[in-house]
mmCIF file of C-alpha atoms in Angstrom:
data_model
loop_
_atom_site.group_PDB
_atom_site.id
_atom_site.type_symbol
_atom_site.label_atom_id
_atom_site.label_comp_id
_atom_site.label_asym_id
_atom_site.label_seq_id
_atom_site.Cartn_x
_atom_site.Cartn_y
_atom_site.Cartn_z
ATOM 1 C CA UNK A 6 117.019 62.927 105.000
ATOM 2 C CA UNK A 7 115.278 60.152 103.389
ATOM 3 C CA UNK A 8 114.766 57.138 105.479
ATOM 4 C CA UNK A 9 116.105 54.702 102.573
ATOM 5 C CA UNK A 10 118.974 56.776 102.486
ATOM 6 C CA UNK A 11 119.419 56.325 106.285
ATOM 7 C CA UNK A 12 118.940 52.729 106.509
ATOM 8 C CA UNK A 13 121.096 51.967 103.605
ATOM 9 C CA UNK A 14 124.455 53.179 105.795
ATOM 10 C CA UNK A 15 122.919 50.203 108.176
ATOM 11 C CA UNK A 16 122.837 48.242 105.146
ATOM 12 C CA UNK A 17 125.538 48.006 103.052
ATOM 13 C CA UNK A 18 125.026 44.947 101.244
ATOM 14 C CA UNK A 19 121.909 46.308 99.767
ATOM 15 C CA UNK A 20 121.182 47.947 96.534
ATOM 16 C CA UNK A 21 119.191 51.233 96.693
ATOM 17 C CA UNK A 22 117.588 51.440 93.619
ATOM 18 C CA UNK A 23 115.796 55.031 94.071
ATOM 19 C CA UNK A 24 112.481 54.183 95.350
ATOM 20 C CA UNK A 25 113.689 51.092 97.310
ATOM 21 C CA UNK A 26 116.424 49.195 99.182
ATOM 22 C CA UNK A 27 117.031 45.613 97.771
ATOM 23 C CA UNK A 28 118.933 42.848 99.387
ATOM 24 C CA UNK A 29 119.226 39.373 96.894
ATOM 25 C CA UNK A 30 120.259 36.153 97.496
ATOM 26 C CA UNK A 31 120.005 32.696 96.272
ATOM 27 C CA UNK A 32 116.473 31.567 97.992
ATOM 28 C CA UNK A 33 115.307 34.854 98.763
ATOM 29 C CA UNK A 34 114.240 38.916 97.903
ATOM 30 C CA UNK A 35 113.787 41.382 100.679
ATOM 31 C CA UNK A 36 112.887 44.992 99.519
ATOM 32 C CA UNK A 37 112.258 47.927 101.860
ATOM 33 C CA UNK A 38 110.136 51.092 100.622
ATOM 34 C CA UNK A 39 109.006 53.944 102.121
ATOM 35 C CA UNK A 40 104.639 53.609 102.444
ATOM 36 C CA UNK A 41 102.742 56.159 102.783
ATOM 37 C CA UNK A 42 100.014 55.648 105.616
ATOM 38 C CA UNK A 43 96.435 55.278 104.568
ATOM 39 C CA UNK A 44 95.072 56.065 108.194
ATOM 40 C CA UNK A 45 93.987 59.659 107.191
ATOM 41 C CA UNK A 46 92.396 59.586 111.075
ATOM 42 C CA UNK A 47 96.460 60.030 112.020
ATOM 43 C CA UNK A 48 97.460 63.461 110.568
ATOM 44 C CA UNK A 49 99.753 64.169 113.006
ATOM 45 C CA UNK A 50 101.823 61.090 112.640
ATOM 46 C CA UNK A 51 105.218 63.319 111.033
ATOM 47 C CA UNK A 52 107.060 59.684 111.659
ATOM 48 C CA UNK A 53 108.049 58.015 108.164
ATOM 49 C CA UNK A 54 106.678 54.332 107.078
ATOM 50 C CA UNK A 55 108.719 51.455 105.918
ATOM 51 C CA UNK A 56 107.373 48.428 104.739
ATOM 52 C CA UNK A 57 109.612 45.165 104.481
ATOM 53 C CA UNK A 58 108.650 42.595 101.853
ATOM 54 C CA UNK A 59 110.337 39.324 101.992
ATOM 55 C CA UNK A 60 109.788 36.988 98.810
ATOM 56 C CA UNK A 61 111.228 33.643 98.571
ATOM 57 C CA UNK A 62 112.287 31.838 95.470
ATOM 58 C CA UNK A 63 109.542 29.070 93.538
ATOM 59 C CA UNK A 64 110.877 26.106 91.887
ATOM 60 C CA UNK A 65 110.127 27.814 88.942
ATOM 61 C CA UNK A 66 113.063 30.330 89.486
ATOM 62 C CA UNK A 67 110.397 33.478 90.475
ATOM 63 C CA UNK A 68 110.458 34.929 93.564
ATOM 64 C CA UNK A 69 106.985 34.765 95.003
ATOM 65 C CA UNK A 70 105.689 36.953 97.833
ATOM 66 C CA UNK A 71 105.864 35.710 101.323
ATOM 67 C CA UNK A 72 105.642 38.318 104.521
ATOM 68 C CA UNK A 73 105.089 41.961 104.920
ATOM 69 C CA UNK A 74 105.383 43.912 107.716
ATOM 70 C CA UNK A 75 105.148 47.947 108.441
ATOM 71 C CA UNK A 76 107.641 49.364 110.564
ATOM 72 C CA UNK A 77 107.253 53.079 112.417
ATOM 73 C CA UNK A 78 109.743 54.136 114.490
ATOM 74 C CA UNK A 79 111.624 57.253 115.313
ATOM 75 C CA UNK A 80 115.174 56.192 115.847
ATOM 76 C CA UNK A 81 117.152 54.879 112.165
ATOM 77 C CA UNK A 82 119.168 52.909 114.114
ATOM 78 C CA UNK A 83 116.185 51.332 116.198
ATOM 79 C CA UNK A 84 114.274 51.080 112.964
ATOM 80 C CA UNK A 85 117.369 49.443 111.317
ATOM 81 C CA UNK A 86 117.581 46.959 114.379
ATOM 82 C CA UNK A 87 114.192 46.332 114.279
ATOM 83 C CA UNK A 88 114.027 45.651 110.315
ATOM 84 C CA UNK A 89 117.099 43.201 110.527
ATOM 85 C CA UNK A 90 115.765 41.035 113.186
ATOM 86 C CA UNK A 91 112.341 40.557 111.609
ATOM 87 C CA UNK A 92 114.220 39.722 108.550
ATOM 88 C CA UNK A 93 116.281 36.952 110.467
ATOM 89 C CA UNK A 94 113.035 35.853 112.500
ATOM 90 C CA UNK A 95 111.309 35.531 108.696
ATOM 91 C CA UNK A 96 113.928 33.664 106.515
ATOM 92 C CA UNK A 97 115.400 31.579 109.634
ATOM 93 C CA UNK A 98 118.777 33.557 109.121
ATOM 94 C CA UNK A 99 121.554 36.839 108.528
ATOM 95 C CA UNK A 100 121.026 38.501 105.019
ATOM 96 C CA UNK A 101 124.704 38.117 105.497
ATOM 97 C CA UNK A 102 124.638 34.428 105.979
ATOM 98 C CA UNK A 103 122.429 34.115 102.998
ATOM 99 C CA UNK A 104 123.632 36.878 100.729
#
């Protein structure tokens, strides 16, 4: 199963838009994608990449970039966890609160 596909029944207030999992709110943009590792040293690594990009809004109305982080784990729900609380460590709050 794909690991967007997983995280999005952790997620429901997110859009999945094919190639990424969206979440939008007044001040800010998080998207989660699935990255592909560039360490070609790691074959062996069968675990899938997400990467979490958190934009916030500009006073002219655009969101600019802001944080990234990689995430690598092999439990969804532990990867879901994990995702949620850097998300609340990086905008000072829920999605939920701020959705």
């Amino acid at each position: 199963m794909d690991v967007l596909k997983a995280l999005y029944e952790f997620f429901p207030t997110a859009v999945y838009t094919g190639k990424c999992l969206v979440f939008v709110s007044d001040e800010w943009r998080v998207e989660l994608t699935k990255h592909t590792n560039t360490d070609y040293s790691n074959i062996n690594c069968s675990l899938p990449m997400v990467r979490v990009k958190i934009y916030k809004k500009a006073l002219n109305g655009e969101f600019a970039p802001g944080h990234y982080e990689d995430f690598q784990l092999d439990s969804v729900g532990e990867l879901a966890n994990q995702i949620e609380r850097y998300i609340q460590f990086a905008i000072g709050g829920s999605l939920r609160e701020n959705a």
